[in-house]
mmCIF file of C-alpha atoms in Angstrom:
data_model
loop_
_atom_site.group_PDB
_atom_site.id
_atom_site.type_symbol
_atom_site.label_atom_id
_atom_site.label_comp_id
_atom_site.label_asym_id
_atom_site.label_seq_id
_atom_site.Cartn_x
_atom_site.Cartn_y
_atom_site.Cartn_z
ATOM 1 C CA UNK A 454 70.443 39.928 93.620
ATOM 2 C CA UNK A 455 69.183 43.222 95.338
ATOM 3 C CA UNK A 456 72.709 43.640 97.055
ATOM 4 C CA UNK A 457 74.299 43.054 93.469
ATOM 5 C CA UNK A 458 72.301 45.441 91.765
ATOM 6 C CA UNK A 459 73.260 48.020 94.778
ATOM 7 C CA UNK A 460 77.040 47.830 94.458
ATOM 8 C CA UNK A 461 76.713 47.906 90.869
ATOM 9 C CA UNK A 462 75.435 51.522 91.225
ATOM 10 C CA UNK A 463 77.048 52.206 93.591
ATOM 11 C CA UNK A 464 80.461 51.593 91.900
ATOM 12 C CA UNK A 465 79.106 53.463 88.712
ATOM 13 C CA UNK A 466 78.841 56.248 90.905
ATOM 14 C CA UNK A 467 81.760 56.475 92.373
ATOM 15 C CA UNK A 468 83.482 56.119 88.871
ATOM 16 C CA UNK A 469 81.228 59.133 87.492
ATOM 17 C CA UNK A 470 82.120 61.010 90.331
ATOM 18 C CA UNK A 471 85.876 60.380 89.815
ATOM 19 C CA UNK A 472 85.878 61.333 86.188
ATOM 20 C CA UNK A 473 84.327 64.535 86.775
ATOM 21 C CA UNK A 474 86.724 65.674 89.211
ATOM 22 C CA UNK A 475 89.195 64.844 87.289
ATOM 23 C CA UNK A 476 87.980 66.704 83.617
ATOM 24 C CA UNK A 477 87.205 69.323 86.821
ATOM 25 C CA UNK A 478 90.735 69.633 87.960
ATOM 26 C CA UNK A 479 91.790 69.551 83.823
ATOM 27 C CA UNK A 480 89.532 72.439 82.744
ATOM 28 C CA UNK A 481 90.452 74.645 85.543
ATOM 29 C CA UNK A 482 94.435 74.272 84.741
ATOM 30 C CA UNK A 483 93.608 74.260 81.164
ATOM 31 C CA UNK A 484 96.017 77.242 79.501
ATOM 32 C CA UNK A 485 92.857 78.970 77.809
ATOM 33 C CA UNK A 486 91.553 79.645 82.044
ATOM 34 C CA UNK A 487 91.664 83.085 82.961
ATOM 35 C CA UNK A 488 93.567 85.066 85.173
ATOM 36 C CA UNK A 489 91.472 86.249 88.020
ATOM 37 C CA UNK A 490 91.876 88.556 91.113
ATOM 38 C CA UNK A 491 90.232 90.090 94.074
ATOM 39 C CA UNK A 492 88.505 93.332 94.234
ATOM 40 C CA UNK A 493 88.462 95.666 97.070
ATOM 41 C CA UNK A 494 86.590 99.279 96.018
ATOM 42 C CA UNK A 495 85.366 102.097 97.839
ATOM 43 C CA UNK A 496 83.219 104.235 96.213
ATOM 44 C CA UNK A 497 81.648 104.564 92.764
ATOM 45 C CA UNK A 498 84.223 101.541 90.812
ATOM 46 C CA UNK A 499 83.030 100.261 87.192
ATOM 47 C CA UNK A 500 85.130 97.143 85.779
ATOM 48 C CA UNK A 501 84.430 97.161 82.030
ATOM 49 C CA UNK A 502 81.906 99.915 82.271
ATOM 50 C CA UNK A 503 79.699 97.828 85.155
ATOM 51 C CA UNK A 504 79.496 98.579 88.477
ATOM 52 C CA UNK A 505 81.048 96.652 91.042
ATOM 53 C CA UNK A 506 81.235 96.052 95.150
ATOM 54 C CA UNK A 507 84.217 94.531 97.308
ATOM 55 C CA UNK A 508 84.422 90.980 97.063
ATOM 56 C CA UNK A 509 84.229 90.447 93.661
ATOM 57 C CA UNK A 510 86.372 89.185 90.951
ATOM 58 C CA UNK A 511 88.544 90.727 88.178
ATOM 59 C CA UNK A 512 89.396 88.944 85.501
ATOM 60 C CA UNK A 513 92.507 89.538 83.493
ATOM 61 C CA UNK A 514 92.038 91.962 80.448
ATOM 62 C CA UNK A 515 90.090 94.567 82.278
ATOM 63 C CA UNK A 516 89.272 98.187 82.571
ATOM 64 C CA UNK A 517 88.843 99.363 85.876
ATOM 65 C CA UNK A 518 87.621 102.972 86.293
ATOM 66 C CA UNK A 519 87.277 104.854 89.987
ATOM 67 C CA UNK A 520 84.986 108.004 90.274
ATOM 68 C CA UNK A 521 85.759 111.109 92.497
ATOM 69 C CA UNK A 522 86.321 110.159 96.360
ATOM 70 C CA UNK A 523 86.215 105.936 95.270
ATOM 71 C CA UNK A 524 89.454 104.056 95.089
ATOM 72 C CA UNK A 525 89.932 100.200 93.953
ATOM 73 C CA UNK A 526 92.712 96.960 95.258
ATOM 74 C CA UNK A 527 93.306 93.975 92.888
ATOM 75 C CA UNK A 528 95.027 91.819 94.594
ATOM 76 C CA UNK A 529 96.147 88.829 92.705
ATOM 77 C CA UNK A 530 97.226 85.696 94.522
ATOM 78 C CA UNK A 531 101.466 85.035 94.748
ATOM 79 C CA UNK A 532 101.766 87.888 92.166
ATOM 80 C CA UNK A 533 101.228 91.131 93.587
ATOM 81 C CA UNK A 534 98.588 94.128 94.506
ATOM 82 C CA UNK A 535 97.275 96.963 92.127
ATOM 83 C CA UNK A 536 95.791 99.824 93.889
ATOM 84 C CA UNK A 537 94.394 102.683 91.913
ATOM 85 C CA UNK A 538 93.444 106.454 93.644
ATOM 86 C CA UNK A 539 89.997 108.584 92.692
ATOM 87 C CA UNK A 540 89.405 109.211 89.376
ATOM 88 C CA UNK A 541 92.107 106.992 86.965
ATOM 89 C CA UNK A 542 91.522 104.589 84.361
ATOM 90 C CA UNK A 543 93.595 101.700 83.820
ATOM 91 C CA UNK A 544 93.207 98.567 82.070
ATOM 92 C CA UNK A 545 94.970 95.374 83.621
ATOM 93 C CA UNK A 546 96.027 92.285 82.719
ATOM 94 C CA UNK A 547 98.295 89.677 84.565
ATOM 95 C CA UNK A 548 99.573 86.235 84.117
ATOM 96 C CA UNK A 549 100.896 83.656 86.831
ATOM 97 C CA UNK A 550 104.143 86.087 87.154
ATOM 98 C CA UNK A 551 103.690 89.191 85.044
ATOM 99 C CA UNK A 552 101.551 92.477 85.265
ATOM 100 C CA UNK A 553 100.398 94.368 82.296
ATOM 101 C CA UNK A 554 98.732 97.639 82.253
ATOM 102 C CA UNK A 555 98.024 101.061 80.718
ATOM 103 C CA UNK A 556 97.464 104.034 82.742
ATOM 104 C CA UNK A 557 94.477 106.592 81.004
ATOM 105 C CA UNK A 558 94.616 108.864 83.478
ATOM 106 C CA UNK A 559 95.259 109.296 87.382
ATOM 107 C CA UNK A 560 97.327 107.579 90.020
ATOM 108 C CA UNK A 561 97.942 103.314 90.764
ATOM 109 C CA UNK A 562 100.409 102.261 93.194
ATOM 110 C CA UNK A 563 101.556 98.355 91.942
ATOM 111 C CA UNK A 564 103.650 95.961 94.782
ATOM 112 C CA UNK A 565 104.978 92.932 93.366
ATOM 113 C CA UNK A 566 106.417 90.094 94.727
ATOM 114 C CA UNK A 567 109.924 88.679 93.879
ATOM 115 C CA UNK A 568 109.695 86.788 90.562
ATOM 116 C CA UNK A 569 106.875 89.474 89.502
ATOM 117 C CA UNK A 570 107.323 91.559 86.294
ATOM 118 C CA UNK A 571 105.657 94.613 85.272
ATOM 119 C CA UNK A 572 104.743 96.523 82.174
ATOM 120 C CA UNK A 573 103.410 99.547 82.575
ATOM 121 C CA UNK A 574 102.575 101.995 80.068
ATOM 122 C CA UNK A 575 101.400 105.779 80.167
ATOM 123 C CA UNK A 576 101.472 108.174 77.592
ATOM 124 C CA UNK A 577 104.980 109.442 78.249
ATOM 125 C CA UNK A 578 106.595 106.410 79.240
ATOM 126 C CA UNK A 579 106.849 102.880 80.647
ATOM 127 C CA UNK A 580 107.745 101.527 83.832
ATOM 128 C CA UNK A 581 109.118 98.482 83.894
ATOM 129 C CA UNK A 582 110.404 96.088 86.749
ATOM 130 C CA UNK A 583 112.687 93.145 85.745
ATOM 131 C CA UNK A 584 110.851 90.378 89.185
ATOM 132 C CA UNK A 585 114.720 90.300 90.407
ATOM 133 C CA UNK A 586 113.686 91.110 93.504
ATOM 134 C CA UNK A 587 109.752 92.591 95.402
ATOM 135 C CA UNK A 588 109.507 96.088 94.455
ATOM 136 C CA UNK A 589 106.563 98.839 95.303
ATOM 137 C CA UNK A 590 105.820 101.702 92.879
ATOM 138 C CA UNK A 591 103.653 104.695 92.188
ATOM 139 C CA UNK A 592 102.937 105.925 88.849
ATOM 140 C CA UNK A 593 100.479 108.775 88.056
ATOM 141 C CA UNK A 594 98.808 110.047 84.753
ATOM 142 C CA UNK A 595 98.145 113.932 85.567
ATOM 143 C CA UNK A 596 97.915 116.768 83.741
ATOM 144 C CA UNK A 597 100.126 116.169 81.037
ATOM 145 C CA UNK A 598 103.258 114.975 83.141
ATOM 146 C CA UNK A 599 103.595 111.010 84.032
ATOM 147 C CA UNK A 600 105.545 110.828 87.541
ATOM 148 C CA UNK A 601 106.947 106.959 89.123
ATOM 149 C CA UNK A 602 108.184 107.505 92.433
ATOM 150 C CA UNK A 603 109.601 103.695 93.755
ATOM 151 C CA UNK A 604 108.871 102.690 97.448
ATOM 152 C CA UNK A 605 110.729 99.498 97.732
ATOM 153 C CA UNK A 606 113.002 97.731 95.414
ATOM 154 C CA UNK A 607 113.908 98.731 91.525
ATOM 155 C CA UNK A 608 111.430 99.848 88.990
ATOM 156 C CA UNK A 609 113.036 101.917 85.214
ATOM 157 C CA UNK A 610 111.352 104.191 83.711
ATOM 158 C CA UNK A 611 111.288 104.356 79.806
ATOM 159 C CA UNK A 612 110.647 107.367 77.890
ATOM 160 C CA UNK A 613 111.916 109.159 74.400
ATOM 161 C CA UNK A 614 114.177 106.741 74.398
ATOM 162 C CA UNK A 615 115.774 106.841 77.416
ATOM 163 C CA UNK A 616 115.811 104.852 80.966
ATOM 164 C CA UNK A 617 116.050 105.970 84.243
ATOM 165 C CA UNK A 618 116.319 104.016 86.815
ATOM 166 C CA UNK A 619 114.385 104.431 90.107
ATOM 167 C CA UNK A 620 115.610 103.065 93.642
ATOM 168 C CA UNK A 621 113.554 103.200 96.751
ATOM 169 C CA UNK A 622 113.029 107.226 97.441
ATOM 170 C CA UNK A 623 113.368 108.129 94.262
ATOM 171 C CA UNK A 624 111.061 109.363 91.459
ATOM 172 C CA UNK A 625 111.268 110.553 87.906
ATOM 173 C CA UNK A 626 108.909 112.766 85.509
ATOM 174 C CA UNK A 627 108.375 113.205 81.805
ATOM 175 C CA UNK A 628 106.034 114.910 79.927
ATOM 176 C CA UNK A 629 104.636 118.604 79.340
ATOM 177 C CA UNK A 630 103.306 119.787 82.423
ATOM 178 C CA UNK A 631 99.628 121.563 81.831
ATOM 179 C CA UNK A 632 98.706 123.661 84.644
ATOM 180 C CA UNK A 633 94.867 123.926 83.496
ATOM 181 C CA UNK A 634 92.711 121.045 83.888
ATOM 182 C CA UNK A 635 89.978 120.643 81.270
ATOM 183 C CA UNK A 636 87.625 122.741 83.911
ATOM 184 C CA UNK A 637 89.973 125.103 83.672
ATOM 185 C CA UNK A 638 89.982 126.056 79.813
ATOM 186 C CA UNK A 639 88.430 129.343 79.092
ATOM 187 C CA UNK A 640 86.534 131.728 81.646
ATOM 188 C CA UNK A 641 84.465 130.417 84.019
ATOM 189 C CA UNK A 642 80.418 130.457 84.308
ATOM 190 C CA UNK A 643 80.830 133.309 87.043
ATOM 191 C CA UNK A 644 83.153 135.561 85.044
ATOM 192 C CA UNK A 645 81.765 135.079 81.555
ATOM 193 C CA UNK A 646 78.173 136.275 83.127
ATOM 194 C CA UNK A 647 79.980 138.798 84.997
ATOM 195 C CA UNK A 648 81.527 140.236 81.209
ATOM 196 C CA UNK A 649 78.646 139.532 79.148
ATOM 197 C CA UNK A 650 76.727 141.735 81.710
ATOM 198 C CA UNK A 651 79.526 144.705 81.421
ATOM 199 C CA UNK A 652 79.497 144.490 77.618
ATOM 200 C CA UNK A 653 75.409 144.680 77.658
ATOM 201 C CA UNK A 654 75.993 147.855 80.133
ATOM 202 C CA UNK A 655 77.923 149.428 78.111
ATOM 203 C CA UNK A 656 75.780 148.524 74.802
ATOM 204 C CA UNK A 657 72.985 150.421 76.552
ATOM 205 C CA UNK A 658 75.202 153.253 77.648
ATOM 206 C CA UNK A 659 76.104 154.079 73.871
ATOM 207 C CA UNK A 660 72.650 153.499 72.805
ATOM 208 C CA UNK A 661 71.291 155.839 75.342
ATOM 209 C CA UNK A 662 73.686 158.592 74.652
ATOM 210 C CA UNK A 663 73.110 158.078 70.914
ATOM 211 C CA UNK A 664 69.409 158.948 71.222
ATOM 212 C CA UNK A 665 69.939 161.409 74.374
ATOM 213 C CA UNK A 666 72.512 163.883 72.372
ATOM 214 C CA UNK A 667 74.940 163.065 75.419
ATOM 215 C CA UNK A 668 78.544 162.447 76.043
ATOM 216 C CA UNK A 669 79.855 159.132 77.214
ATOM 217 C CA UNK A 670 83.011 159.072 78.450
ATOM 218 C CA UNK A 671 84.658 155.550 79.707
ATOM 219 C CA UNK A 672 87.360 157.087 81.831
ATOM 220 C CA UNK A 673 90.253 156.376 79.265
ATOM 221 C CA UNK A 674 90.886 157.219 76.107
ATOM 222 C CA UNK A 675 88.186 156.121 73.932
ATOM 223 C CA UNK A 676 85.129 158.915 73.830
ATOM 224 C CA UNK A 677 81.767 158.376 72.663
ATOM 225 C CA UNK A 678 80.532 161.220 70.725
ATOM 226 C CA UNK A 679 76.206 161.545 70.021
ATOM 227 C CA UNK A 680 75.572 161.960 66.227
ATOM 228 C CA UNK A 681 74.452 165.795 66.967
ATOM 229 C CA UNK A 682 77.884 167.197 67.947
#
């Protein structure tokens, strides 16, 4: 009776165990299962604004953001590699054979295999590769000019309506090119003190001469006269 009552269980187990794997296996290829890959980073990385170490995973539909001197690799299984440089912005997303992304700002190289498309989108332009055949790219987001210089295979590159395409050793620009960075805008701490201090000089050089009865000359042709003369 014991015995019975033993394989009884024990075939109940088995049988729950079976099931689960199997609604296991189901959920995990279920369609609505997200795209993941692996993170490398060096640096100061944040994926959707947290921080994150090598080792982790990236889920399609991110934002990954590298800080000065820090870098980031996705590398996503029989797809492909993202790598992005210091201090770009780009949010990803990928499939079982496509790549999806929009470049903010700064530099990603992107290696696909064969079979791989990609979709990538700056503010000048897109750069697109067809998965005819494993192609290596890099695209960067700088200073008002988008450049995609191809290291292997084919990549095109879309912009005011136009498409170039870009073999291995070859690259392609559009955009307006700005020299000055947004550090770069105005005059700088040093020189606006530097200026401010000239113009308070010379402030107190009229003023003295104004209550002095005394000649100020700058040395071209402007000539401060005191009130008494």
């Amino acid at each position: 009776m014991i015995s019975k009552s033993w394989s009884r269980k024990s075939i109940a187990t088995a049988v729950a165990i079976a099931v689960l794997s199997v609604y296991s296996m189901v959920v995990l290829a279920a369609p609505g299962a997200k795209a993941s890959g692996e993170l490398s980073v060096s640096g100061q990385v944040t994926v959707n604004g947290q921080k994150v170490i090598s080792g982790g995973t990236v889920f399609t539909d991110s934002t990954i953001n590298t800080a000065a001197q820090s870098s980031a690799s996705v590398n996503i299984s029989k797809v492909g590699r993202v790598d992005l440089a210091p201090n770009s912005n780009l949010h990803l997303s990928f499939g079982d054979n496509s790549i999806i992304a929009m470049l903010e700002i700064g530099s990603a190289q992107v290696s696909t295999v064969a079979g791989t498309t990609v979709n990538l989108t700056t503010k000048d332009g897109t750069v697109v590769v067809d998965g005819s055949q494993a192609t290596t790219f890099t695209v960067s987001s700088l200073r008002g000019r988008t450049t995609v210089s191809t290291q292997t295979g084919l990549a095109q590159f879309k912009t005011g309506g136009a498409t170039k395409q870009v073999a291995a050793g070859e690259s392609a620009s559009a955009g307006v090119p700005n020299p000055q960075g947004d550090d770069d805008h105005g005059l700088s701490g040093g020189a606006l003190a530097v200026l401010l201090l000239a113009i308070g000089g010379a402030v107190a050089g009229v003023l003295y001469a104004a209550f002095h009865n005394n000649d100020l000359n700058f040395g071209g042709s402007v000539t401060v006269v005191s009130p008494t003369k």
